[in-house]
Amino acid sequence: FIVVHSSGSSGKVGIFVYDRTAWQVASATMAGFLPPLETDPSHKTRLAFYLASHGHFAGVSTAVRMPAGLYDPLIISVLDPQEDVLRRLNAFQPFQIGGYASSVSMLAQQKLEGRLRIHPKRVFVSGDRLTASMEQTIRAAWKAPLYVLYGGSESIYIAVKHSGQEDMVAIEDLNIVEVLNGDDQPVLPGAEGRVVVTNLYNYTLPILRYELGDSVVLGNRPSDSPVTTIRDIKDRA
């Protein structure tokens, strides 16, 4: 089993249990929503993660379970001294960098100021809200595709946005995502509501119509698809 916990920012720490099959299903499904990595068979692909590593958070739990035969992960804590963080990243030269929106944008600022000298081919952000200024800093630092992931301890992967997309797309192979108003009715596109999620793959600890405590703006449904989209994350409890 894999046990993860929330950050406790809502005032209570949530503890959630997955079996290994469920975790693998989520990871494989998420991989199908992303372009394949440009791997070189002569060496493992270097992935750097800059996040909270002092607990069983979902992010670090994902990082430590990357397939060892394909990937060489470097996990750096956001609590580490900044000079040590920059030194390790400069030596590692990751193909891909990921972490919280705020932590990755901080690294991007260090790149713009010349202290960080890495050139990732893909950038992933999750956790806290990606603001317009954070996104501008990241894009100025690296001319690489930027992916925004929305997830939590309750469900590791809820939605994803690729570079160039206006809205996040809910991963409905893994979840039922509802955006509801105060009367528990679905909101219209462009309106703000509460996120309620049902996890479809975790049979060990079922999550059914669970209130995440997040407020989002519902996006427009693509004309050729009934999938739920999210325009913006307004507040994360």
CSV table of C-alpha atoms in Angstrom, one decimal:
chain,number,residue,atom,x,y,z
A,1,PHE,CA,0.0,0.0,0.0
A,2,ILE,CA,1.0,3.6,-0.5
A,3,VAL,CA,-0.1,6.1,2.1
A,4,VAL,CA,-0.1,9.8,1.4
A,5,HIS,CA,-1.3,12.8,3.3
A,6,SER,CA,-2.5,16.3,2.5
A,7,SER,CA,-0.5,19.4,3.5
A,8,GLY,CA,-3.0,20.3,6.3
A,9,SER,CA,-3.5,23.8,5.0
A,10,SER,CA,-7.3,23.5,5.5
A,11,GLY,CA,-6.7,22.9,9.2
A,12,LYS,CA,-6.8,19.2,9.2
A,13,VAL,CA,-4.4,16.6,7.7
A,14,GLY,CA,-6.2,14.1,5.4
A,15,ILE,CA,-4.7,10.6,5.1
A,16,PHE,CA,-5.4,8.6,2.0
A,17,VAL,CA,-4.4,5.0,1.1
A,18,TYR,CA,-3.8,3.5,-2.3
A,19,ASP,CA,-2.9,0.0,-3.4
A,20,ARG,CA,0.0,-0.3,-5.9
A,21,THR,CA,-2.3,-1.3,-8.7
A,22,ALA,CA,-4.4,1.9,-8.3
A,23,TRP,CA,-1.2,4.0,-8.2
A,24,GLN,CA,0.1,2.4,-11.4
A,25,VAL,CA,-3.3,2.9,-13.1
A,26,ALA,CA,-3.2,6.6,-12.3
A,27,SER,CA,0.4,7.0,-13.4
A,28,ALA,CA,-0.2,5.1,-16.7
A,29,THR,CA,-3.4,7.1,-17.4
A,30,MET,CA,-1.7,10.4,-16.7
A,31,ALA,CA,1.2,9.4,-19.1
A,32,GLY,CA,-1.3,8.9,-21.8
A,33,PHE,CA,-2.4,12.6,-21.5
A,34,LEU,CA,1.2,13.8,-22.2
A,35,PRO,CA,3.5,13.7,-25.2
A,36,PRO,CA,6.1,10.9,-24.8
A,37,LEU,CA,9.5,11.7,-23.4
A,38,GLU,CA,12.3,11.9,-25.8
A,39,THR,CA,14.3,9.2,-24.1
A,40,ASP,CA,17.8,8.1,-25.1
A,41,PRO,CA,18.4,4.4,-24.7
A,42,SER,CA,22.0,5.0,-23.8
A,43,HIS,CA,21.1,6.7,-20.5
A,44,LYS,CA,18.3,7.3,-18.1
A,45,THR,CA,16.2,10.5,-18.4
A,46,ARG,CA,17.1,13.0,-15.7
A,47,LEU,CA,14.0,14.4,-13.8
A,48,ALA,CA,14.3,17.0,-11.1
A,49,PHE,CA,11.6,17.6,-8.5
A,50,TYR,CA,11.7,20.7,-6.3
A,51,LEU,CA,9.0,20.3,-3.7
A,52,ALA,CA,8.2,19.4,-0.1
A,53,SER,CA,10.0,16.1,0.6
A,54,HIS,CA,9.7,16.0,4.4
A,55,GLY,CA,6.5,13.9,4.5
A,56,HIS,CA,4.4,11.5,2.5
A,57,PHE,CA,2.9,14.2,0.2
A,58,ALA,CA,1.5,13.2,-3.1
A,59,GLY,CA,4.2,15.0,-5.1
A,60,VAL,CA,7.2,13.4,-3.5
A,61,SER,CA,5.4,10.0,-3.3
A,62,THR,CA,5.1,10.2,-7.1
A,63,ALA,CA,8.7,11.3,-7.6
A,64,VAL,CA,10.2,8.4,-5.6
A,65,ARG,CA,8.2,5.9,-7.6
A,66,MET,CA,9.3,6.9,-11.1
A,67,PRO,CA,10.4,3.7,-12.9
A,68,ALA,CA,14.1,3.2,-12.0
A,69,GLY,CA,14.9,1.5,-15.3
A,70,LEU,CA,14.0,4.6,-17.3
A,71,TYR,CA,14.5,7.7,-15.1
A,72,ASP,CA,17.1,9.2,-12.9
A,73,PRO,CA,15.2,11.4,-10.4
A,74,LEU,CA,16.7,14.2,-8.3
A,75,ILE,CA,14.4,15.2,-5.4
A,76,ILE,CA,15.3,18.5,-3.8
A,77,SER,CA,13.4,19.9,-0.8
A,78,VAL,CA,12.0,23.4,-0.8
A,79,LEU,CA,13.4,23.6,2.8
A,80,ASP,CA,17.0,23.2,1.5
A,81,PRO,CA,19.4,26.3,1.4
A,82,GLN,CA,19.0,28.1,-1.9
A,83,GLU,CA,22.7,27.9,-2.8
A,84,ASP,CA,22.7,24.1,-2.3
A,85,VAL,CA,19.6,23.8,-4.5
A,86,LEU,CA,21.2,25.8,-7.3
A,87,ARG,CA,24.5,23.9,-7.0
A,88,ARG,CA,22.8,20.5,-7.3
A,89,LEU,CA,20.6,21.5,-10.2
A,90,ASN,CA,23.5,23.0,-12.1
A,91,ALA,CA,25.4,19.7,-11.7
A,92,PHE,CA,22.4,17.5,-12.5
A,93,GLN,CA,21.2,19.3,-15.7
A,94,PRO,CA,17.7,17.8,-15.7
A,95,PHE,CA,15.8,17.1,-18.9
A,96,GLN,CA,12.6,17.9,-17.0
A,97,ILE,CA,11.9,20.1,-14.0
A,98,GLY,CA,8.8,19.9,-11.8
A,99,GLY,CA,7.5,21.3,-8.6
A,100,TYR,CA,5.1,23.8,-7.1
A,101,ALA,CA,4.1,26.8,-9.2
A,102,SER,CA,5.8,29.1,-6.7
A,103,SER,CA,9.0,27.0,-6.3
A,104,VAL,CA,9.5,26.5,-10.0
A,105,SER,CA,8.9,30.2,-10.7
A,106,MET,CA,11.5,31.0,-8.0
A,107,LEU,CA,14.0,28.8,-9.9
A,108,ALA,CA,13.0,30.5,-13.2
A,109,GLN,CA,13.9,33.9,-11.6
A,110,GLN,CA,17.3,32.5,-10.6
A,111,LYS,CA,17.8,31.4,-14.2
A,112,LEU,CA,17.0,34.9,-15.4
A,113,GLU,CA,19.5,36.3,-12.9
A,114,GLY,CA,22.2,33.9,-14.1
A,115,ARG,CA,22.6,31.8,-11.0
A,116,LEU,CA,20.8,28.8,-12.3
A,117,ARG,CA,22.2,27.3,-15.6
A,118,ILE,CA,19.8,24.5,-16.6
A,119,HIS,CA,17.9,24.1,-19.8
A,120,PRO,CA,15.0,21.7,-19.2
A,121,LYS,CA,12.9,20.5,-22.2
A,122,ARG,CA,9.7,20.2,-20.2
A,123,VAL,CA,8.4,22.1,-17.1
A,124,PHE,CA,5.7,20.9,-14.8
A,125,VAL,CA,3.9,22.9,-12.1
A,126,SER,CA,1.3,21.8,-9.6
A,127,GLY,CA,0.2,22.4,-6.0
A,128,ASP,CA,-0.3,26.1,-5.6
A,129,ARG,CA,-2.0,28.4,-8.1
A,130,LEU,CA,0.1,29.4,-11.1
A,131,THR,CA,-0.4,33.2,-11.3
A,132,ALA,CA,0.1,35.2,-14.5
A,133,SER,CA,3.3,36.7,-13.2
A,134,MET,CA,4.7,33.2,-12.2
A,135,GLU,CA,3.9,31.9,-15.7
A,136,GLN,CA,5.5,34.9,-17.3
A,137,THR,CA,8.7,34.4,-15.3
A,138,ILE,CA,8.8,30.6,-16.2
A,139,ARG,CA,8.3,31.2,-19.9
A,140,ALA,CA,10.9,33.9,-19.9
A,141,ALA,CA,13.5,31.6,-18.3
A,142,TRP,CA,12.9,28.5,-20.4
A,143,LYS,CA,11.5,28.1,-24.0
A,144,ALA,CA,10.1,24.8,-23.1
A,145,PRO,CA,6.5,23.4,-22.9
A,146,LEU,CA,4.8,24.2,-19.6
A,147,TYR,CA,2.3,21.8,-18.2
A,148,VAL,CA,0.0,22.6,-15.3
A,149,LEU,CA,-1.2,19.6,-13.2
A,150,TYR,CA,-4.2,19.8,-10.8
A,151,GLY,CA,-4.4,17.0,-8.2
A,152,GLY,CA,-4.4,16.2,-4.6
A,153,SER,CA,-3.9,13.5,-2.0
A,154,GLU,CA,-7.6,12.5,-2.6
A,155,SER,CA,-6.8,11.9,-6.3
A,156,ILE,CA,-3.2,12.2,-7.6
A,157,TYR,CA,-4.3,13.5,-11.1
A,158,ILE,CA,-7.5,15.5,-11.5
A,159,ALA,CA,-6.8,17.7,-14.5
A,160,VAL,CA,-4.0,18.9,-16.8
A,161,LYS,CA,-3.3,21.8,-19.1
A,162,HIS,CA,-0.8,21.7,-21.9
A,163,SER,CA,1.1,24.7,-23.3
A,164,GLY,CA,-1.1,26.7,-25.5
A,165,GLN,CA,-4.4,25.5,-24.0
A,166,GLU,CA,-6.7,27.9,-22.3
A,167,ASP,CA,-8.4,25.5,-20.0
A,168,MET,CA,-7.3,22.5,-17.9
A,169,VAL,CA,-8.9,19.2,-19.0
A,170,ALA,CA,-10.3,16.9,-16.4
A,171,ILE,CA,-8.9,13.4,-16.5
A,172,GLU,CA,-12.2,11.7,-16.5
A,173,ASP,CA,-10.7,8.2,-17.0
A,174,LEU,CA,-9.7,8.6,-13.4
A,175,ASN,CA,-12.3,10.9,-11.8
A,176,ILE,CA,-15.8,12.4,-12.0
A,177,VAL,CA,-15.2,16.1,-11.5
A,178,GLU,CA,-18.1,18.4,-10.6
A,179,VAL,CA,-18.1,22.1,-10.2
A,180,LEU,CA,-21.1,23.1,-8.0
A,181,ASN,CA,-22.8,26.2,-6.7
A,182,GLY,CA,-24.1,26.9,-3.2
A,183,ASP,CA,-27.3,24.9,-4.0
A,184,ASP,CA,-25.2,21.9,-5.1
A,185,GLN,CA,-26.1,22.4,-8.7
A,186,PRO,CA,-23.6,22.4,-11.6
A,187,VAL,CA,-22.4,25.9,-12.5
A,188,LEU,CA,-22.4,27.2,-16.1
A,189,PRO,CA,-19.2,27.8,-18.1
A,190,GLY,CA,-17.4,30.9,-16.9
A,191,ALA,CA,-19.0,30.7,-13.4
A,192,GLU,CA,-17.2,29.9,-10.2
A,193,GLY,CA,-18.0,26.9,-8.0
A,194,ARG,CA,-16.8,24.3,-5.6
A,195,VAL,CA,-14.9,21.2,-6.8
A,196,VAL,CA,-16.4,17.9,-5.8
A,197,VAL,CA,-14.4,14.8,-7.0
A,198,THR,CA,-15.1,11.1,-7.1
A,199,ASN,CA,-12.1,8.9,-7.5
A,200,LEU,CA,-12.8,6.1,-9.9
A,201,TYR,CA,-9.6,4.0,-9.4
A,202,ASN,CA,-8.9,3.9,-5.6
A,203,TYR,CA,-10.8,0.9,-4.3
A,204,THR,CA,-8.8,0.7,-1.1
A,205,LEU,CA,-10.2,4.0,0.3
A,206,PRO,CA,-13.1,5.1,-1.9
A,207,ILE,CA,-13.4,8.9,-2.4
A,208,LEU,CA,-17.1,9.6,-3.4
A,209,ARG,CA,-18.3,13.1,-4.1
A,210,TYR,CA,-15.5,14.6,-1.9
A,211,GLU,CA,-15.4,18.3,-1.2
A,212,LEU,CA,-11.8,19.4,-2.0
A,213,GLY,CA,-12.3,22.9,-0.6
A,214,ASP,CA,-11.1,24.4,-3.9
A,215,SER,CA,-13.0,27.1,-5.9
A,216,VAL,CA,-12.5,27.1,-9.7
A,217,VAL,CA,-14.0,28.7,-12.7
A,218,LEU,CA,-15.6,26.2,-15.1
A,219,GLY,CA,-14.3,26.2,-18.6
A,220,ASN,CA,-16.1,25.6,-21.9
A,221,ARG,CA,-16.6,22.1,-23.1
A,222,PRO,CA,-14.8,21.3,-26.3
A,223,SER,CA,-17.3,21.1,-29.2
A,224,ASP,CA,-16.2,17.5,-30.0
A,225,SER,CA,-16.0,16.2,-26.4
A,226,PRO,CA,-18.2,16.1,-23.3
A,227,VAL,CA,-15.2,16.4,-21.0
A,228,THR,CA,-15.2,18.9,-18.1
A,229,THR,CA,-12.7,21.7,-18.3
A,230,ILE,CA,-11.4,24.2,-15.7
A,231,ARG,CA,-10.6,27.8,-16.7
A,232,ASP,CA,-9.0,28.9,-13.5
A,233,ILE,CA,-8.3,27.8,-9.9
A,234,LYS,CA,-9.4,30.8,-7.8
A,235,ASP,CA,-8.7,29.5,-4.3
A,236,ARG,CA,-7.2,26.3,-2.8
A,237,ALA,CA,-8.1,25.5,0.8
